[in-house]
Short mmCIF file of C-alpha atoms and ligand atoms in Angstrom, two decimals:
data_model
loop_
_atom_site.label_atom_id
_atom_site.label_comp_id
_atom_site.label_asym_id
_atom_site.label_seq_id
_atom_site.Cartn_x
_atom_site.Cartn_y
_atom_site.Cartn_z
CA MET A 22 -7.37 41.09 -58.12
CA ARG A 23 -10.18 38.65 -57.57
CA ASP A 24 -10.13 36.58 -54.42
CA ASN A 25 -9.67 32.76 -54.38
CA LEU A 26 -13.29 31.95 -53.91
CA GLU A 27 -14.23 33.72 -57.06
CA LEU A 28 -11.39 32.04 -58.97
CA GLU A 29 -12.59 28.68 -57.84
CA ALA A 30 -16.08 29.41 -58.99
CA ASP A 31 -14.71 30.36 -62.38
CA LEU A 32 -14.66 27.71 -65.13
CA ALA A 33 -11.33 25.93 -65.57
CA ILE A 34 -11.65 26.76 -69.27
CA ASN A 35 -11.54 30.45 -68.25
CA GLY A 36 -8.59 30.06 -65.88
CA GLY A 37 -10.45 28.93 -62.76
CA THR A 38 -9.67 25.85 -60.66
CA PRO A 39 -11.07 22.53 -61.98
CA VAL A 40 -13.70 20.85 -59.75
CA ARG A 41 -11.25 17.95 -59.24
CA GLU A 42 -7.50 17.42 -59.53
CA THR A 43 -7.56 14.01 -61.24
CA PHE A 44 -9.29 13.09 -64.48
CA LEU A 45 -12.52 11.07 -64.04
CA PRO A 46 -12.96 8.66 -67.00
CA TYR A 47 -16.45 8.00 -68.40
CA GLY A 48 -16.14 4.24 -67.91
CA ARG A 49 -13.77 1.78 -66.39
CA GLN A 50 -13.55 -1.92 -65.65
CA SER A 51 -13.58 -3.34 -62.09
CA ILE A 52 -11.03 -6.13 -61.72
CA ASP A 53 -10.28 -7.68 -58.32
CA GLU A 54 -7.95 -10.38 -56.97
CA ASP A 55 -10.51 -13.15 -57.59
CA ASP A 56 -10.61 -12.18 -61.25
CA ILE A 57 -6.81 -12.33 -61.47
CA LYS A 58 -6.77 -15.70 -59.69
CA ALA A 59 -9.38 -17.14 -62.08
CA VAL A 60 -7.27 -16.17 -65.13
CA GLU A 61 -4.04 -17.37 -63.51
CA GLU A 62 -5.51 -20.80 -62.81
CA VAL A 63 -6.36 -21.29 -66.47
CA LEU A 64 -2.91 -20.08 -67.53
CA ARG A 65 -1.49 -22.87 -65.36
CA SER A 66 -3.81 -25.51 -66.83
CA ASN A 67 -3.62 -27.49 -70.08
CA TRP A 68 -6.14 -25.38 -71.94
CA LEU A 69 -5.58 -21.93 -73.26
CA THR A 70 -8.17 -21.65 -76.00
CA THR A 71 -11.40 -23.64 -76.27
CA GLY A 72 -11.46 -25.60 -73.02
CA PRO A 73 -13.81 -26.30 -70.05
CA GLU A 74 -14.13 -22.65 -69.02
CA ILE A 75 -16.02 -21.68 -72.17
CA GLU A 76 -18.99 -23.92 -71.45
CA LYS A 77 -19.02 -22.90 -67.82
CA PHE A 78 -19.15 -19.24 -68.79
CA GLU A 79 -21.90 -19.93 -71.31
CA GLU A 80 -23.87 -21.90 -68.76
CA ALA A 81 -23.48 -19.08 -66.22
CA VAL A 82 -24.83 -16.52 -68.72
CA CYS A 83 -27.77 -18.83 -69.49
CA GLN A 84 -28.47 -19.05 -65.76
CA PHE A 85 -28.24 -15.32 -65.32
CA THR A 86 -30.39 -14.29 -68.34
CA GLY A 87 -32.77 -17.24 -68.42
CA ALA A 88 -31.88 -17.97 -72.07
CA ARG A 89 -31.56 -21.63 -73.13
CA TYR A 90 -28.36 -21.46 -75.23
CA ALA A 91 -25.30 -19.22 -75.21
CA VAL A 92 -22.32 -19.00 -77.54
CA ALA A 93 -19.21 -17.22 -76.25
CA ILE A 94 -17.34 -15.51 -79.06
CA ALA A 95 -14.32 -13.25 -79.81
CA ASN A 96 -16.08 -9.89 -79.32
CA GLY A 97 -19.42 -8.14 -79.53
CA THR A 98 -18.97 -7.35 -83.23
CA ALA A 99 -18.36 -11.04 -83.99
CA ALA A 100 -21.49 -11.79 -81.95
CA LEU A 101 -23.52 -9.53 -84.27
CA HIS A 102 -21.87 -11.01 -87.40
CA ALA A 103 -22.65 -14.55 -86.19
CA ALA A 104 -26.25 -13.66 -85.25
CA TYR A 105 -26.93 -12.07 -88.62
CA HIS A 106 -25.44 -15.08 -90.35
CA ALA A 107 -27.49 -17.51 -88.29
CA ALA A 108 -30.61 -15.48 -89.13
CA GLY A 109 -29.89 -16.23 -92.80
CA ILE A 110 -29.03 -12.65 -93.72
CA GLU A 111 -27.22 -12.59 -97.02
CA SER A 112 -26.30 -10.49 -100.00
CA GLY A 113 -29.14 -8.19 -101.09
CA ASP A 114 -31.06 -8.43 -97.81
CA GLU A 115 -31.87 -5.55 -95.53
CA ILE A 116 -31.85 -5.13 -91.77
CA ILE A 117 -33.72 -2.36 -90.01
CA THR A 118 -31.67 -0.71 -87.30
CA THR A 119 -30.93 2.54 -85.51
CA GLY A 120 -28.27 5.18 -86.22
CA MET A 121 -27.95 5.77 -82.50
CA THR A 122 -25.45 2.97 -81.97
CA PHE A 123 -21.85 1.96 -82.37
CA ALA A 124 -20.92 1.41 -86.06
CA ALA A 125 -20.55 -2.36 -85.51
CA THR A 126 -24.35 -2.89 -85.41
CA ALA A 127 -24.62 -1.78 -89.03
CA ASN A 128 -21.14 -2.93 -90.20
CA ALA A 129 -21.93 -6.58 -89.42
CA ALA A 130 -24.76 -6.46 -91.98
CA LEU A 131 -22.31 -5.18 -94.60
CA TYR A 132 -19.95 -8.11 -93.83
CA LEU A 133 -22.72 -10.32 -95.26
CA GLY A 134 -23.51 -8.09 -98.25
CA ALA A 135 -26.73 -6.90 -96.63
CA LYS A 136 -27.84 -3.30 -96.24
CA PRO A 137 -28.66 -1.46 -93.04
CA VAL A 138 -31.80 0.65 -93.25
CA PHE A 139 -31.79 3.34 -90.57
CA VAL A 140 -34.99 4.11 -88.65
CA ASP A 141 -35.53 6.93 -86.19
CA ILE A 142 -35.44 6.72 -82.35
CA ASP A 143 -37.71 7.63 -79.48
CA PRO A 144 -35.69 10.48 -77.99
CA SER A 145 -36.94 9.76 -74.43
CA THR A 146 -34.75 6.63 -74.30
CA GLY A 147 -32.60 6.74 -77.47
CA CYS A 148 -34.05 3.36 -78.56
CA LEU A 149 -35.68 2.43 -81.89
CA ASP A 150 -39.23 3.82 -82.36
CA PRO A 151 -41.44 0.84 -83.25
CA ASP A 152 -43.93 3.01 -85.18
CA LYS A 153 -41.16 4.13 -87.52
CA VAL A 154 -39.99 0.54 -88.07
CA VAL A 155 -43.26 -0.55 -89.66
CA GLU A 156 -42.96 2.01 -92.44
CA LYS A 157 -39.53 0.69 -93.51
CA ILE A 158 -40.27 -3.05 -93.78
CA SER A 159 -39.82 -4.28 -97.33
CA ASP A 160 -39.64 -7.63 -99.16
CA ARG A 161 -35.91 -7.56 -98.53
CA THR A 162 -36.06 -7.02 -94.76
CA LYS A 163 -34.69 -10.07 -92.93
CA ALA A 164 -34.36 -8.72 -89.41
CA ILE A 165 -34.99 -5.86 -87.07
CA VAL A 166 -31.90 -5.10 -85.02
CA ALA A 167 -32.75 -3.06 -81.98
CA VAL A 168 -30.14 -1.57 -79.64
CA ASP A 169 -30.72 -1.22 -75.94
CA TYR A 170 -29.26 2.29 -75.88
CA TYR A 171 -27.57 3.30 -72.59
CA GLY A 172 -28.69 -0.06 -71.08
CA HIS A 173 -32.41 0.66 -71.41
CA PRO A 174 -34.32 -2.24 -73.02
CA CYS A 175 -35.81 -1.54 -76.44
CA GLU A 176 -39.56 -1.89 -77.02
CA ALA A 177 -39.40 -5.67 -77.35
CA ASP A 178 -43.20 -6.39 -77.29
CA PRO A 179 -44.23 -4.15 -80.22
CA LEU A 180 -41.04 -5.01 -82.12
CA ASN A 181 -41.70 -8.75 -81.72
CA GLU A 182 -45.22 -8.23 -82.95
CA ILE A 183 -43.99 -6.32 -86.05
CA ALA A 184 -41.35 -9.02 -86.68
CA ALA A 185 -43.85 -11.86 -86.35
CA LYS A 186 -46.30 -10.21 -88.73
CA ALA A 187 -43.53 -9.71 -91.34
CA ASN A 188 -42.13 -13.21 -90.69
CA ILE A 189 -38.67 -11.81 -89.89
CA ARG A 190 -36.49 -11.91 -86.78
CA LEU A 191 -35.94 -9.51 -83.96
CA ILE A 192 -32.29 -9.42 -82.88
CA ILE A 193 -31.24 -7.27 -79.94
CA ASP A 194 -27.78 -5.71 -79.74
CA ALA A 195 -27.58 -5.75 -75.96
CA ALA A 196 -23.96 -4.62 -75.70
CA HIS A 197 -25.19 -1.99 -73.14
CA SER A 198 -27.85 -3.95 -71.34
CA LEU A 199 -26.65 -7.18 -69.79
CA GLY A 200 -28.68 -7.39 -66.54
CA ALA A 201 -31.44 -4.96 -67.67
CA GLU A 202 -35.13 -5.90 -67.38
CA TYR A 203 -38.27 -5.41 -69.47
CA ASN A 204 -41.67 -6.29 -67.93
CA GLY A 205 -39.81 -8.23 -65.24
CA LYS A 206 -37.93 -10.34 -67.82
CA LYS A 207 -34.16 -10.24 -68.20
CA VAL A 208 -32.61 -8.99 -71.41
CA GLY A 209 -31.58 -12.15 -73.27
CA THR A 210 -35.09 -13.63 -73.37
CA LEU A 211 -36.79 -10.93 -75.37
CA ALA A 212 -35.74 -11.66 -78.96
CA SER A 213 -34.80 -14.56 -81.24
CA MET A 214 -31.14 -13.72 -80.55
CA THR A 215 -29.50 -11.25 -78.20
CA THR A 216 -25.83 -10.23 -78.43
CA PHE A 217 -23.52 -8.99 -75.68
CA SER A 218 -20.06 -7.36 -75.57
CA PHE A 219 -17.44 -7.80 -72.83
CA HIS A 220 -15.26 -4.87 -73.81
CA PRO A 221 -13.79 -3.25 -70.65
CA VAL A 222 -16.29 -0.43 -70.48
CA LYS A 223 -19.29 -2.79 -70.70
CA ALA A 224 -21.18 -4.35 -67.76
CA ILE A 225 -18.62 -7.16 -67.30
CA THR A 226 -15.37 -7.71 -69.16
CA THR A 227 -13.22 -10.42 -70.67
CA GLY A 228 -10.77 -7.93 -72.24
CA GLU A 229 -12.30 -8.56 -75.67
CA GLY A 230 -15.26 -10.87 -75.81
CA GLY A 231 -18.90 -11.32 -76.66
CA MET A 232 -21.81 -13.71 -76.53
CA ILE A 233 -25.02 -14.56 -78.33
CA VAL A 234 -27.97 -16.05 -76.45
CA THR A 235 -31.03 -17.76 -77.95
CA ASP A 236 -33.75 -20.26 -77.13
CA ASP A 237 -33.62 -21.78 -80.62
CA ALA A 238 -31.64 -25.07 -81.00
CA ASP A 239 -31.10 -24.56 -84.81
CA LEU A 240 -29.78 -21.05 -84.38
CA TYR A 241 -27.52 -22.32 -81.61
CA GLN A 242 -26.00 -24.94 -83.94
CA ARG A 243 -25.45 -22.38 -86.68
CA LEU A 244 -23.79 -19.96 -84.26
CA CYS A 245 -21.41 -22.67 -82.97
CA THR A 246 -20.42 -23.72 -86.48
CA PHE A 247 -19.92 -20.13 -87.64
CA ARG A 248 -17.63 -19.45 -84.67
CA THR A 249 -15.16 -22.11 -85.79
CA HIS A 250 -14.63 -21.93 -89.57
CA GLY A 251 -17.99 -23.56 -90.45
CA ILE A 252 -16.58 -26.90 -89.31
CA VAL A 253 -18.90 -29.55 -87.85
CA LYS A 254 -17.53 -32.33 -85.63
CA SER A 255 -20.67 -34.12 -84.48
CA ALA A 256 -21.38 -37.26 -86.52
CA SER A 257 -25.14 -36.81 -86.34
CA SER A 258 -24.80 -33.60 -88.38
CA PHE A 259 -22.51 -34.95 -91.18
CA GLU A 260 -23.65 -34.52 -94.79
CA LYS A 261 -21.27 -37.25 -96.11
CA PRO A 262 -20.53 -40.70 -94.65
CA ASN A 263 -18.38 -40.69 -91.53
CA GLU A 264 -14.90 -41.76 -92.61
CA GLY A 265 -13.49 -42.38 -89.16
CA PRO A 266 -12.58 -40.87 -85.78
CA TRP A 267 -10.63 -37.98 -87.40
CA TYR A 268 -13.49 -37.03 -89.63
CA HIS A 269 -15.09 -33.60 -89.65
CA GLU A 270 -16.80 -31.46 -92.25
CA MET A 271 -16.63 -27.86 -93.26
CA GLN A 272 -20.21 -27.15 -94.21
CA MET A 273 -20.33 -23.36 -94.47
CA LEU A 274 -17.94 -20.48 -94.62
CA GLY A 275 -17.26 -19.53 -91.01
CA PHE A 276 -14.55 -17.57 -89.14
CA ASN A 277 -12.13 -18.11 -86.32
CA TYR A 278 -14.17 -16.19 -83.77
CA ARG A 279 -13.22 -18.28 -80.76
CA ILE A 280 -12.58 -16.74 -77.37
CA THR A 281 -9.82 -18.07 -75.08
CA ASP A 282 -10.41 -20.19 -72.00
CA PHE A 283 -8.74 -17.67 -69.72
CA GLN A 284 -11.05 -14.95 -71.02
CA ALA A 285 -14.03 -17.18 -70.30
CA ALA A 286 -12.73 -17.78 -66.76
CA LEU A 287 -12.53 -14.02 -66.28
CA GLY A 288 -16.04 -13.56 -67.64
CA LYS A 289 -17.48 -16.23 -65.32
CA GLN A 290 -15.82 -14.59 -62.31
CA GLN A 291 -16.99 -11.13 -63.36
CA LEU A 292 -20.56 -12.41 -63.74
CA LEU A 293 -20.67 -13.20 -60.06
CA LYS A 294 -20.28 -9.46 -59.37
CA LEU A 295 -22.71 -8.31 -62.07
CA PRO A 296 -25.66 -7.83 -59.68
CA ALA A 297 -23.53 -5.64 -57.43
CA PHE A 298 -22.20 -3.71 -60.46
CA ILE A 299 -25.73 -3.04 -61.77
CA HIS A 300 -26.90 -2.05 -58.32
CA ARG A 301 -24.12 0.53 -57.99
CA ARG A 302 -24.73 1.87 -61.51
CA GLY A 303 -28.39 2.31 -60.48
CA GLU A 304 -27.37 4.25 -57.36
CA ILE A 305 -25.12 6.55 -59.35
CA ALA A 306 -27.92 7.15 -61.86
CA GLU A 307 -30.29 8.03 -59.01
CA ARG A 308 -27.78 10.52 -57.58
CA TYR A 309 -27.36 12.06 -61.01
CA ARG A 310 -31.14 12.35 -61.43
CA ARG A 311 -31.57 14.06 -58.09
CA GLY A 312 -28.77 16.54 -58.88
CA LEU A 313 -29.98 17.21 -62.40
CA SER A 314 -33.51 17.96 -61.22
CA GLU A 315 -32.09 21.26 -59.86
CA LEU A 316 -30.59 22.22 -63.22
CA GLN A 317 -32.40 23.82 -66.20
CA HIS A 318 -30.43 22.87 -69.28
CA PHE A 319 -29.19 19.30 -68.79
CA LYS A 320 -31.91 16.64 -69.12
CA PRO A 321 -31.47 12.95 -68.34
CA LEU A 322 -33.24 10.26 -70.38
CA GLU A 323 -36.29 8.39 -69.15
CA GLU A 324 -36.35 5.00 -67.54
CA LYS A 325 -39.75 3.62 -68.55
CA GLU A 326 -41.92 2.20 -65.73
CA ASN A 327 -41.86 -1.36 -67.11
CA CYS A 328 -38.04 -1.24 -67.53
CA ARG A 329 -34.90 -1.35 -65.51
CA SER A 330 -31.86 0.07 -67.27
CA ALA A 331 -28.45 -1.51 -66.74
CA TYR A 332 -26.99 2.06 -67.02
CA HIS A 333 -24.03 1.27 -69.22
CA LEU A 334 -24.18 5.02 -69.96
CA PHE A 335 -25.69 8.00 -68.26
CA PRO A 336 -26.56 10.25 -71.25
CA ILE A 337 -27.85 13.78 -70.76
CA ILE A 338 -29.19 16.15 -73.39
CA VAL A 339 -28.09 19.78 -73.51
CA ALA A 340 -31.49 21.33 -74.05
CA LYS A 341 -30.50 24.93 -74.79
CA LYS A 342 -30.64 25.93 -78.46
CA PRO A 343 -28.74 25.74 -80.68
CA ARG A 344 -27.99 22.36 -79.13
CA ALA A 345 -24.85 21.56 -81.14
CA LYS A 346 -23.21 24.81 -80.14
CA TYR A 347 -23.93 24.50 -76.39
CA ARG A 348 -23.18 20.77 -76.35
CA ARG A 349 -19.73 21.54 -77.69
CA LEU A 350 -19.09 24.37 -75.21
CA ALA A 351 -20.30 22.18 -72.33
CA PHE A 352 -18.27 19.18 -73.48
CA GLU A 353 -15.02 21.16 -73.72
CA ALA A 354 -15.64 22.91 -70.40
CA LEU A 355 -16.31 19.55 -68.68
CA HIS A 356 -13.04 18.09 -69.90
CA ARG A 357 -11.19 21.12 -68.52
CA GLU A 358 -12.90 20.48 -65.19
CA ASN A 359 -11.34 16.97 -65.38
CA ILE A 360 -14.67 15.28 -66.09
CA GLY A 361 -14.14 12.67 -68.87
CA VAL A 362 -17.44 12.92 -70.69
CA GLN A 363 -18.02 11.26 -74.11
CA VAL A 364 -20.58 11.49 -76.86
CA HIS A 365 -22.65 8.43 -77.82
CA TYR A 366 -23.07 8.31 -80.77
CA ILE A 367 -22.34 10.14 -83.95
CA PRO A 368 -25.26 8.66 -85.94
CA VAL A 369 -23.78 5.76 -87.98
CA TYR A 370 -25.16 7.14 -91.25
CA GLN A 371 -23.35 10.45 -90.68
CA HIS A 372 -19.93 8.84 -90.97
CA PRO A 373 -18.20 9.50 -94.33
CA PHE A 374 -18.17 5.76 -95.20
CA TYR A 375 -21.91 5.47 -94.87
CA GLN A 376 -22.61 8.82 -96.52
CA LYS A 377 -20.82 7.51 -99.60
CA LEU A 378 -22.38 4.05 -99.37
CA LEU A 379 -25.89 5.41 -98.98
CA ALA A 380 -25.48 8.57 -101.12
CA SER A 381 -28.48 7.73 -103.26
CA GLU A 382 -30.78 7.14 -100.27
CA VAL A 383 -32.89 9.53 -98.24
CA ILE A 384 -32.17 8.95 -94.57
CA HIS A 385 -34.82 10.63 -92.53
CA CYS A 386 -34.01 10.34 -88.79
CA PRO A 387 -34.59 13.85 -87.44
CA GLN A 388 -34.92 12.64 -83.83
CA THR A 389 -31.58 10.77 -84.05
CA ASP A 390 -29.86 13.87 -85.47
CA ARG A 391 -31.32 16.15 -82.80
CA PHE A 392 -30.45 13.66 -80.08
CA TYR A 393 -26.83 13.50 -81.25
CA ASP A 394 -26.60 17.33 -81.35
CA GLY A 395 -27.38 17.60 -77.63
CA GLU A 396 -25.96 14.34 -76.21
CA ILE A 397 -23.22 14.05 -73.56
CA SER A 398 -22.48 10.82 -71.68
CA LEU A 399 -21.55 11.46 -68.05
CA PRO A 400 -19.02 9.18 -66.25
CA ILE A 401 -20.62 6.02 -64.81
CA PHE A 402 -18.88 2.84 -63.62
CA PRO A 403 -19.21 0.69 -60.50
CA ALA A 404 -16.16 2.00 -58.68
CA MET A 405 -17.29 5.63 -58.92
CA THR A 406 -17.84 7.22 -55.49
CA ASP A 407 -20.67 9.53 -54.48
CA GLY A 408 -17.95 12.20 -54.30
CA ASP A 409 -17.11 11.56 -57.98
CA VAL A 410 -20.75 11.96 -58.91
CA ASP A 411 -20.97 15.18 -56.94
CA ASP A 412 -17.87 16.52 -58.76
CA VAL A 413 -19.68 15.99 -62.06
CA LEU A 414 -22.79 17.68 -60.80
CA LYS A 415 -20.74 20.59 -59.49
CA ALA A 416 -19.06 21.00 -62.84
CA LEU A 417 -22.45 20.95 -64.63
CA ARG A 418 -23.75 23.58 -62.19
CA LYS A 419 -20.77 25.83 -62.91
CA ILE A 420 -21.25 25.44 -66.62
CA GLU A 421 -24.94 26.12 -66.40
CA ASP A 422 -24.33 29.29 -64.41
CA ARG A 423 -21.52 30.58 -66.58
CA ILE A 424 -22.23 29.39 -70.10
CA LEU A 425 -25.86 28.37 -70.36
CA GLY A 426 -27.36 30.77 -67.83
C1 LIG B 504 -19.47 -2.20 -77.70
C2 LIG B 504 -20.56 -2.31 -78.69
C3 LIG B 504 -20.48 -3.18 -79.79
C4 LIG B 504 -19.25 -3.94 -80.21
O1 LIG B 504 -18.70 -4.73 -79.22
P1 LIG B 504 -17.13 -5.10 -79.30
O2 LIG B 504 -16.99 -6.14 -78.23
O3 LIG B 504 -16.34 -3.88 -79.01
O4 LIG B 504 -16.86 -5.67 -80.65
C5 LIG B 504 -21.61 -3.30 -80.59
N1 LIG B 504 -22.70 -2.59 -80.39
C6 LIG B 504 -22.80 -1.68 -79.39
C7 LIG B 504 -24.04 -0.92 -79.20
C8 LIG B 504 -21.68 -1.52 -78.51
O5 LIG B 504 -21.79 -0.60 -77.52
#
């Protein structure tokens, strides 16, 4: 018979005691009484959908990011769809993007009949590698869509240079990076359009929700029109004569992508806490980094000197080869220790749908493939305690000793 101490040190997957009794999720929203009150007030008002809270929320995001215009929308995927449409992307066009993202980044191009062209990443941050982008620009390329993976800003300066030279747009999918900074500038001011998501695991939440920010008045108009069926209500923009006070025109094919007023009220209230949320995420990341520096086989990503990540995720790479094998063992062992890790992402082009769609293409993204093979996202959210972080580190240490050692 082994004694208790030894049992405790054993991995839960081998019959030992888990490092914690309750399951720690990888992400979680933070909702307080002020948030609930803000939603309740709107529910008691005359407006449920498009009302005064939408503009206030948009204005608050402009204030926060420094962008001139903001368009609140149904979700982050709709934000991408609207941005691509506003950029003039249509059937037969191409966008250049990364496979290391959620499928929505590429799917939204397909909604418009355009084709995503996948380019490799810089494995130190998981973001698009600008040098690889240049090689893939063609006559059909309409936009570069960079993703701020894990909350770390993409290489906006070189990407803007490439986009300007090719006379195409840079769009940033900033679903992970609201509040992040690049050369002292907030994400939201670094591209022609920047899209956000307010899904519950993201930096702030509206349940479902999203936003596009831009400094361009024409893009702003197109985004607004697209959000509501392609219908225009302002007389100065009519194509035909104004027939009276009821008159409006449908000028393009749009969607019902509106967000509700009570969601906007929640978003505005959440935004007040965003600096505190980001600060706490940064503290958690710092604690992870300190703990991981004592381990051999789990490597955090870089935070570049000119950048501040918003730490939507805290990805680590299982460095021991073969990566895919040890990542799987570590992932399963972590779950048994009650640590709710995830994997971000299965490269978009590896999904069966995309494999069939792009069957005739050569997709050469070896860094993305390698990154996926080793990636595990550790739990990170504002309400996590230092004790929670230490549980994760303790579980990683156990796994390193017993499986990777
Ligand atoms: C969450 C996310 C989206 C989609 O946002 P939804 O609000 O869920 O539609 C798009 N891109 C990335 C990178 C995301 O993480």
